[in-house]
Amino acid sequence: MRETAARYYSDRARQFGATARGVDWNSEHSQALRFGQLLRLTDERDMTSVNDYGCGYGALADYLRQVGRRCRYTGFDISESMIALAIATHDADPRHTFTSDPDTLAAADYTFASGVFNVKQDHPADAWQDYVLATLGTMDRLSERGLAFNMLSTYSDPDKQRHDLFYGAPGFFFDYCKTRFSPHVALLHDYPLYEFTIFVRK
Ligand SMILES: C[S@@+](CC[C@H](N)C(=O)[O-])C[C@H]1O[C@@H](n2cnc3c(N)ncnc32)[C@H](O)[C@@H]1O
């Protein structure tokens, strides 16, 4: 699954470069809206470092700077083409690190994942969900204070749902995070996209 995802996103990166389209978003506006939801419940005072899991070309690093959140930032992506774009566009800031090697990742205060679980391609939904849960376990281990991720929602209009995308049941993921990772979990499903964000505070 990692390999098919890496191929898919490397193709996007080669085709559209360091743009919202290059990471499969419709617009920079929706990309930033998602970042806002991931950060919505974080506290500036306890966020000195972040891991961006599935960082693409590093747009979250730019967003953090724009909204005045100063912290060390490590971007990780399975697509080497994405990491090459991220390095090429962010090499000036010494607080930024980018890698495609999961073994070099260290724990940070928070780990964020935006859009990482959406495109399952031809994989069966139940197998993809297992893969998502394994990835959430990894994110949990990399997070000292909290983690947040987003996902397309099963509450999306049925006639708009696509076979190649994964739609998660918000209640299932809320329960999973609450029983495995921390008793302090928020489910945000109140913003104008067909998805939800889960924030886990540890
Ligand atoms: C929709 S894009 C979003 C990129 C970035 N988070 C943003 O919002 O601009 C999803 C990214 O996750 C990466 N990705 C997918 N599965 C991954 C995995 N298992 N581990 C690390 N990165 C992954 C893809 O290569 C792609 O760059």
PDB file of C-alpha atoms and ligand atoms in Angstrom:
ATOM      1  CA  MET A   1       0.000   0.000   0.000  1.00  0.00           C
ATOM      2  CA  ARG A   2       2.870   2.345   0.803  1.00  0.00           C
ATOM      3  CA  GLU A   3       4.385   1.647  -2.612  1.00  0.00           C
ATOM      4  CA  THR A   4       1.178   2.352  -4.537  1.00  0.00           C
ATOM      5  CA  ALA A   5       0.658   5.555  -2.508  1.00  0.00           C
ATOM      6  CA  ALA A   6       4.275   6.648  -3.143  1.00  0.00           C
ATOM      7  CA  ARG A   7       3.871   6.070  -6.899  1.00  0.00           C
ATOM      8  CA  TYR A   8       0.550   7.934  -7.008  1.00  0.00           C
ATOM      9  CA  TYR A   9       1.844  11.027  -5.194  1.00  0.00           C
ATOM     10  CA  SER A  10       5.218  11.050  -6.975  1.00  0.00           C
ATOM     11  CA  ASP A  11       3.290  11.252 -10.270  1.00  0.00           C
ATOM     12  CA  ARG A  12       1.292  14.201  -8.907  1.00  0.00           C
ATOM     13  CA  ALA A  13       4.484  15.917  -7.736  1.00  0.00           C
ATOM     14  CA  ARG A  14       6.137  15.489 -11.139  1.00  0.00           C
ATOM     15  CA  GLN A  15       3.028  16.734 -12.954  1.00  0.00           C
ATOM     16  CA  PHE A  16       2.025  19.723 -10.806  1.00  0.00           C
ATOM     17  CA  GLY A  17       5.072  20.562  -8.645  1.00  0.00           C
ATOM     18  CA  ALA A  18       4.952  22.318  -5.266  1.00  0.00           C
ATOM     19  CA  THR A  19       1.308  23.387  -5.491  1.00  0.00           C
ATOM     20  CA  ALA A  20      -1.955  22.361  -3.826  1.00  0.00           C
ATOM     21  CA  ARG A  21      -2.778  20.373  -6.970  1.00  0.00           C
ATOM     22  CA  GLY A  22       0.554  18.595  -6.677  1.00  0.00           C
ATOM     23  CA  VAL A  23      -0.634  17.057  -3.397  1.00  0.00           C
ATOM     24  CA  ASP A  24      -4.115  16.356  -4.770  1.00  0.00           C
ATOM     25  CA  TRP A  25      -6.017  19.214  -3.124  1.00  0.00           C
ATOM     26  CA  ASN A  26      -8.558  21.258  -5.101  1.00  0.00           C
ATOM     27  CA  SER A  27      -7.228  24.564  -3.809  1.00  0.00           C
ATOM     28  CA  GLU A  28      -4.806  26.261  -1.445  1.00  0.00           C
ATOM     29  CA  HIS A  29      -7.848  27.502   0.428  1.00  0.00           C
ATOM     30  CA  SER A  30      -9.014  23.961   1.352  1.00  0.00           C
ATOM     31  CA  GLN A  31      -5.429  22.906   2.111  1.00  0.00           C
ATOM     32  CA  ALA A  32      -5.094  25.786   4.602  1.00  0.00           C
ATOM     33  CA  LEU A  33      -8.554  25.135   6.036  1.00  0.00           C
ATOM     34  CA  ARG A  34      -7.420  21.590   6.892  1.00  0.00           C
ATOM     35  CA  PHE A  35      -4.232  22.870   8.534  1.00  0.00           C
ATOM     36  CA  GLY A  36      -6.345  25.241  10.628  1.00  0.00           C
ATOM     37  CA  GLN A  37      -8.448  22.334  11.882  1.00  0.00           C
ATOM     38  CA  LEU A  38      -5.390  20.215  12.725  1.00  0.00           C
ATOM     39  CA  LEU A  39      -3.974  23.077  14.797  1.00  0.00           C
ATOM     40  CA  ARG A  40      -7.304  24.261  16.194  1.00  0.00           C
ATOM     41  CA  LEU A  41      -6.929  22.695  19.634  1.00  0.00           C
ATOM     42  CA  THR A  42      -3.162  22.929  20.016  1.00  0.00           C
ATOM     43  CA  ASP A  43      -1.636  25.231  22.579  1.00  0.00           C
ATOM     44  CA  GLU A  44       1.165  27.434  21.317  1.00  0.00           C
ATOM     45  CA  ARG A  45       2.999  27.142  24.644  1.00  0.00           C
ATOM     46  CA  ASP A  46       3.466  23.357  24.434  1.00  0.00           C
ATOM     47  CA  MET A  47       4.199  23.089  20.725  1.00  0.00           C
ATOM     48  CA  THR A  48       7.945  23.466  20.277  1.00  0.00           C
ATOM     49  CA  SER A  49       8.305  20.665  17.724  1.00  0.00           C
ATOM     50  CA  VAL A  50       6.061  18.980  15.162  1.00  0.00           C
ATOM     51  CA  ASN A  51       6.219  16.006  12.846  1.00  0.00           C
ATOM     52  CA  ASP A  52       4.294  16.427   9.607  1.00  0.00           C
ATOM     53  CA  TYR A  53       3.478  12.855   8.587  1.00  0.00           C
ATOM     54  CA  GLY A  54       2.854  12.770   4.822  1.00  0.00           C
ATOM     55  CA  CYS A  55       4.168  16.314   4.455  1.00  0.00           C
ATOM     56  CA  GLY A  56       4.018  16.567   0.649  1.00  0.00           C
ATOM     57  CA  TYR A  57       6.097  19.581  -0.394  1.00  0.00           C
ATOM     58  CA  GLY A  58       5.969  21.033   3.141  1.00  0.00           C
ATOM     59  CA  ALA A  59       3.000  23.405   2.902  1.00  0.00           C
ATOM     60  CA  LEU A  60       2.288  23.004   6.634  1.00  0.00           C
ATOM     61  CA  ALA A  61       5.718  24.490   7.408  1.00  0.00           C
ATOM     62  CA  ASP A  62       4.721  27.606   5.451  1.00  0.00           C
ATOM     63  CA  TYR A  63       1.324  27.727   7.125  1.00  0.00           C
ATOM     64  CA  LEU A  64       2.892  27.527  10.602  1.00  0.00           C
ATOM     65  CA  ARG A  65       5.164  30.447   9.745  1.00  0.00           C
ATOM     66  CA  GLN A  66       2.273  32.474   8.304  1.00  0.00           C
ATOM     67  CA  VAL A  67       0.167  32.073  11.452  1.00  0.00           C
ATOM     68  CA  GLY A  68       3.146  32.867  13.689  1.00  0.00           C
ATOM     69  CA  ARG A  69       3.627  29.404  15.222  1.00  0.00           C
ATOM     70  CA  ARG A  70       7.375  29.085  15.737  1.00  0.00           C
ATOM     71  CA  CYS A  71       8.569  25.519  16.220  1.00  0.00           C
ATOM     72  CA  ARG A  72      10.952  22.889  14.921  1.00  0.00           C
ATOM     73  CA  TYR A  73       9.359  21.101  12.000  1.00  0.00           C
ATOM     74  CA  THR A  74      10.154  17.667  10.559  1.00  0.00           C
ATOM     75  CA  GLY A  75       8.399  16.679   7.359  1.00  0.00           C
ATOM     76  CA  PHE A  76       8.207  13.008   6.420  1.00  0.00           C
ATOM     77  CA  ASP A  77       6.814  11.596   3.178  1.00  0.00           C
ATOM     78  CA  ILE A  78       7.011   8.236   1.459  1.00  0.00           C
ATOM     79  CA  SER A  79       7.342   9.952  -1.908  1.00  0.00           C
ATOM     80  CA  GLU A  80      10.950  10.903  -2.595  1.00  0.00           C
ATOM     81  CA  SER A  81       9.767  13.300  -5.300  1.00  0.00           C
ATOM     82  CA  MET A  82       7.709  15.170  -2.703  1.00  0.00           C
ATOM     83  CA  ILE A  83      10.677  15.353  -0.347  1.00  0.00           C
ATOM     84  CA  ALA A  84      12.876  16.668  -3.174  1.00  0.00           C
ATOM     85  CA  LEU A  85      10.325  19.451  -3.797  1.00  0.00           C
ATOM     86  CA  ALA A  86      10.099  20.190  -0.063  1.00  0.00           C
ATOM     87  CA  ILE A  87      13.864  20.500   0.300  1.00  0.00           C
ATOM     88  CA  ALA A  88      14.164  22.652  -2.815  1.00  0.00           C
ATOM     89  CA  THR A  89      11.570  25.120  -1.507  1.00  0.00           C
ATOM     90  CA  HIS A  90      12.521  25.172   2.212  1.00  0.00           C
ATOM     91  CA  ASP A  91      16.281  24.813   2.436  1.00  0.00           C
ATOM     92  CA  ALA A  92      16.763  28.318   3.833  1.00  0.00           C
ATOM     93  CA  ASP A  93      15.218  27.677   7.258  1.00  0.00           C
ATOM     94  CA  PRO A  94      17.424  25.679   9.670  1.00  0.00           C
ATOM     95  CA  ARG A  95      14.390  24.710  11.792  1.00  0.00           C
ATOM     96  CA  HIS A  96      13.021  22.615   8.906  1.00  0.00           C
ATOM     97  CA  THR A  97      14.052  19.011   8.246  1.00  0.00           C
ATOM     98  CA  PHE A  98      12.635  16.755   5.532  1.00  0.00           C
ATOM     99  CA  THR A  99      13.069  13.025   5.139  1.00  0.00           C
ATOM    100  CA  SER A 100      11.656  10.017   3.319  1.00  0.00           C
ATOM    101  CA  ASP A 101      13.321   7.620   5.783  1.00  0.00           C
ATOM    102  CA  PRO A 102      10.885   6.634   8.574  1.00  0.00           C
ATOM    103  CA  ASP A 103      13.776   5.321  10.699  1.00  0.00           C
ATOM    104  CA  THR A 104      15.153   8.832  11.159  1.00  0.00           C
ATOM    105  CA  LEU A 105      11.918  10.195  12.662  1.00  0.00           C
ATOM    106  CA  ALA A 106      12.065  11.161  16.337  1.00  0.00           C
ATOM    107  CA  ALA A 107       9.259  11.978  18.741  1.00  0.00           C
ATOM    108  CA  ALA A 108       7.940  15.548  18.640  1.00  0.00           C
ATOM    109  CA  ASP A 109       5.379  17.405  20.739  1.00  0.00           C
ATOM    110  CA  TYR A 110       2.737  16.922  18.032  1.00  0.00           C
ATOM    111  CA  THR A 111       2.374  14.821  14.903  1.00  0.00           C
ATOM    112  CA  PHE A 112      -0.041  15.910  12.160  1.00  0.00           C
ATOM    113  CA  ALA A 113      -1.291  14.078   9.085  1.00  0.00           C
ATOM    114  CA  SER A 114      -3.367  15.886   6.465  1.00  0.00           C
ATOM    115  CA  GLY A 115      -4.796  13.967   3.529  1.00  0.00           C
ATOM    116  CA  VAL A 116      -2.601  10.924   4.066  1.00  0.00           C
ATOM    117  CA  PHE A 117      -5.417   8.377   4.248  1.00  0.00           C
ATOM    118  CA  ASN A 118      -7.732   9.568   1.467  1.00  0.00           C
ATOM    119  CA  VAL A 119      -6.631   7.772  -1.705  1.00  0.00           C
ATOM    120  CA  LYS A 120      -6.841   4.010  -1.363  1.00  0.00           C
ATOM    121  CA  GLN A 121      -6.867   3.366  -5.133  1.00  0.00           C
ATOM    122  CA  ASP A 122      -7.934  -0.269  -5.752  1.00  0.00           C
ATOM    123  CA  HIS A 123      -7.228  -1.603  -2.257  1.00  0.00           C
ATOM    124  CA  PRO A 124     -10.244  -3.055  -0.386  1.00  0.00           C
ATOM    125  CA  ALA A 125     -11.614  -0.640   2.220  1.00  0.00           C
ATOM    126  CA  ASP A 126     -11.122  -3.035   5.169  1.00  0.00           C
ATOM    127  CA  ALA A 127      -7.470  -3.682   4.301  1.00  0.00           C
ATOM    128  CA  TRP A 128      -6.935   0.055   3.862  1.00  0.00           C
ATOM    129  CA  GLN A 129      -8.497   0.737   7.255  1.00  0.00           C
ATOM    130  CA  ASP A 130      -6.021  -1.717   8.862  1.00  0.00           C
ATOM    131  CA  TYR A 131      -3.201   0.154   7.168  1.00  0.00           C
ATOM    132  CA  VAL A 132      -4.602   3.460   8.479  1.00  0.00           C
ATOM    133  CA  LEU A 133      -4.769   2.074  12.033  1.00  0.00           C
ATOM    134  CA  ALA A 134      -1.161   0.832  11.837  1.00  0.00           C
ATOM    135  CA  THR A 135      -0.081   4.285  10.662  1.00  0.00           C
ATOM    136  CA  LEU A 136      -1.996   5.956  13.511  1.00  0.00           C
ATOM    137  CA  GLY A 137      -0.113   3.661  15.933  1.00  0.00           C
ATOM    138  CA  THR A 138       3.162   4.931  14.485  1.00  0.00           C
ATOM    139  CA  MET A 139       1.990   8.543  14.797  1.00  0.00           C
ATOM    140  CA  ASP A 140       1.021   7.918  18.406  1.00  0.00           C
ATOM    141  CA  ARG A 141       4.525   6.626  19.203  1.00  0.00           C
ATOM    142  CA  LEU A 142       6.022   9.742  17.583  1.00  0.00           C
ATOM    143  CA  SER A 143       3.916  12.176  19.643  1.00  0.00           C
ATOM    144  CA  GLU A 144       4.645  13.396  23.182  1.00  0.00           C
ATOM    145  CA  ARG A 145       1.677  15.736  23.642  1.00  0.00           C
ATOM    146  CA  GLY A 146      -0.760  15.015  20.891  1.00  0.00           C
ATOM    147  CA  LEU A 147      -1.594  14.061  17.348  1.00  0.00           C
ATOM    148  CA  ALA A 148      -4.174  15.094  14.793  1.00  0.00           C
ATOM    149  CA  PHE A 149      -5.261  13.745  11.433  1.00  0.00           C
ATOM    150  CA  ASN A 150      -8.077  14.193   8.945  1.00  0.00           C
ATOM    151  CA  MET A 151     -10.054  11.771   6.842  1.00  0.00           C
ATOM    152  CA  LEU A 152     -12.930  11.749   4.365  1.00  0.00           C
ATOM    153  CA  SER A 153     -16.165  10.982   6.188  1.00  0.00           C
ATOM    154  CA  THR A 154     -18.750   8.265   5.672  1.00  0.00           C
ATOM    155  CA  TYR A 155     -21.253  11.120   6.175  1.00  0.00           C
ATOM    156  CA  SER A 156     -20.305  12.461   2.712  1.00  0.00           C
ATOM    157  CA  ASP A 157     -23.167  12.406   0.207  1.00  0.00           C
ATOM    158  CA  PRO A 158     -23.397   8.775  -1.010  1.00  0.00           C
ATOM    159  CA  ASP A 159     -23.791   9.787  -4.661  1.00  0.00           C
ATOM    160  CA  LYS A 160     -20.542  11.793  -4.483  1.00  0.00           C
ATOM    161  CA  GLN A 161     -18.428   9.018  -2.935  1.00  0.00           C
ATOM    162  CA  ARG A 162     -15.727   7.511  -5.148  1.00  0.00           C
ATOM    163  CA  HIS A 163     -14.485   3.949  -5.313  1.00  0.00           C
ATOM    164  CA  ASP A 164     -10.812   4.954  -5.215  1.00  0.00           C
ATOM    165  CA  LEU A 165     -11.163   7.004  -2.017  1.00  0.00           C
ATOM    166  CA  PHE A 166     -11.403   5.837   1.597  1.00  0.00           C
ATOM    167  CA  TYR A 167     -14.241   7.146   3.784  1.00  0.00           C
ATOM    168  CA  GLY A 168     -13.771   6.618   7.513  1.00  0.00           C
ATOM    169  CA  ALA A 169     -16.568   6.298  10.078  1.00  0.00           C
ATOM    170  CA  PRO A 170     -15.965   9.210  12.495  1.00  0.00           C
ATOM    171  CA  GLY A 171     -17.408   7.341  15.503  1.00  0.00           C
ATOM    172  CA  PHE A 172     -15.161   4.345  14.902  1.00  0.00           C
ATOM    173  CA  PHE A 173     -11.993   6.439  14.736  1.00  0.00           C
ATOM    174  CA  PHE A 174     -13.046   8.494  17.768  1.00  0.00           C
ATOM    175  CA  ASP A 175     -13.532   5.300  19.791  1.00  0.00           C
ATOM    176  CA  TYR A 176     -10.296   3.773  18.511  1.00  0.00           C
ATOM    177  CA  CYS A 177      -8.232   6.807  19.523  1.00  0.00           C
ATOM    178  CA  LYS A 178      -9.996   7.178  22.866  1.00  0.00           C
ATOM    179  CA  THR A 179      -9.477   3.554  23.875  1.00  0.00           C
ATOM    180  CA  ARG A 180      -5.912   3.143  22.490  1.00  0.00           C
ATOM    181  CA  PHE A 181      -4.140   6.491  22.628  1.00  0.00           C
ATOM    182  CA  SER A 182      -5.638   8.840  25.228  1.00  0.00           C
ATOM    183  CA  PRO A 183      -8.905   9.565  27.053  1.00  0.00           C
ATOM    184  CA  HIS A 184      -8.737  13.133  25.717  1.00  0.00           C
ATOM    185  CA  VAL A 185      -9.982  13.086  22.148  1.00  0.00           C
ATOM    186  CA  ALA A 186     -11.888  15.647  20.076  1.00  0.00           C
ATOM    187  CA  LEU A 187     -13.821  14.910  16.909  1.00  0.00           C
ATOM    188  CA  LEU A 188     -14.206  17.958  14.647  1.00  0.00           C
ATOM    189  CA  HIS A 189     -16.832  17.505  11.982  1.00  0.00           C
ATOM    190  CA  ASP A 190     -18.121  21.043  11.823  1.00  0.00           C
ATOM    191  CA  TYR A 191     -16.139  22.600   8.986  1.00  0.00           C
ATOM    192  CA  PRO A 192     -17.254  22.865   5.362  1.00  0.00           C
ATOM    193  CA  LEU A 193     -15.459  19.876   3.810  1.00  0.00           C
ATOM    194  CA  TYR A 194     -16.607  16.263   3.391  1.00  0.00           C
ATOM    195  CA  GLU A 195     -14.273  15.083   6.108  1.00  0.00           C
ATOM    196  CA  PHE A 196     -13.484  15.193   9.809  1.00  0.00           C
ATOM    197  CA  THR A 197     -10.452  15.860  11.988  1.00  0.00           C
ATOM    198  CA  ILE A 198      -9.514  13.953  15.116  1.00  0.00           C
ATOM    199  CA  PHE A 199      -7.336  15.602  17.737  1.00  0.00           C
ATOM    200  CA  VAL A 200      -5.793  13.453  20.490  1.00  0.00           C
ATOM    201  CA  ARG A 201      -4.325  15.198  23.534  1.00  0.00           C
ATOM    202  CA  LYS A 202      -1.919  13.063  25.636  1.00  0.00           C
TER     203      LYS A 202
HETATM  204  C1  LIG B   1      -3.015  14.661   0.015  1.00  0.00           C
HETATM  205  S1  LIG B   1      -1.258  14.742   0.161  1.00  0.00           S
HETATM  206  C2  LIG B   1      -1.131  16.009   1.412  1.00  0.00           C
HETATM  207  C3  LIG B   1       0.243  16.568   1.641  1.00  0.00           C
HETATM  208  C4  LIG B   1       0.342  17.552   2.801  1.00  0.00           C
HETATM  209  N1  LIG B   1      -0.022  16.910   4.047  1.00  0.00           N
HETATM  210  C5  LIG B   1      -0.536  18.764   2.542  1.00  0.00           C
HETATM  211  O1  LIG B   1      -1.646  18.813   3.093  1.00  0.00           O
HETATM  212  O2  LIG B   1      -0.115  19.649   1.797  1.00  0.00           O
HETATM  213  C6  LIG B   1      -0.833  13.257   1.062  1.00  0.00           C
HETATM  214  C7  LIG B   1       0.663  13.029   1.209  1.00  0.00           C
HETATM  215  O3  LIG B   1       0.855  11.909   2.089  1.00  0.00           O
HETATM  216  C8  LIG B   1       1.907  11.108   1.594  1.00  0.00           C
HETATM  217  N2  LIG B   1       1.699   9.753   2.118  1.00  0.00           N
HETATM  218  C9  LIG B   1       0.739   8.865   1.779  1.00  0.00           C
HETATM  219  N3  LIG B   1       0.838   7.749   2.522  1.00  0.00           N
HETATM  220  C10 LIG B   1       1.897   7.924   3.347  1.00  0.00           C
HETATM  221  C11 LIG B   1       2.523   7.124   4.347  1.00  0.00           C
HETATM  222  N4  LIG B   1       2.068   5.901   4.656  1.00  0.00           N
HETATM  223  N5  LIG B   1       3.588   7.612   4.995  1.00  0.00           N
HETATM  224  C12 LIG B   1       4.073   8.841   4.673  1.00  0.00           C
HETATM  225  N6  LIG B   1       3.546   9.646   3.740  1.00  0.00           N
HETATM  226  C13 LIG B   1       2.465   9.199   3.084  1.00  0.00           C
HETATM  227  C14 LIG B   1       1.809  11.239   0.077  1.00  0.00           C
HETATM  228  O4  LIG B   1       3.012  10.924  -0.581  1.00  0.00           O
HETATM  229  C15 LIG B   1       1.389  12.710  -0.070  1.00  0.00           C
HETATM  230  O5  LIG B   1       2.507  13.561  -0.233  1.00  0.00           O
END
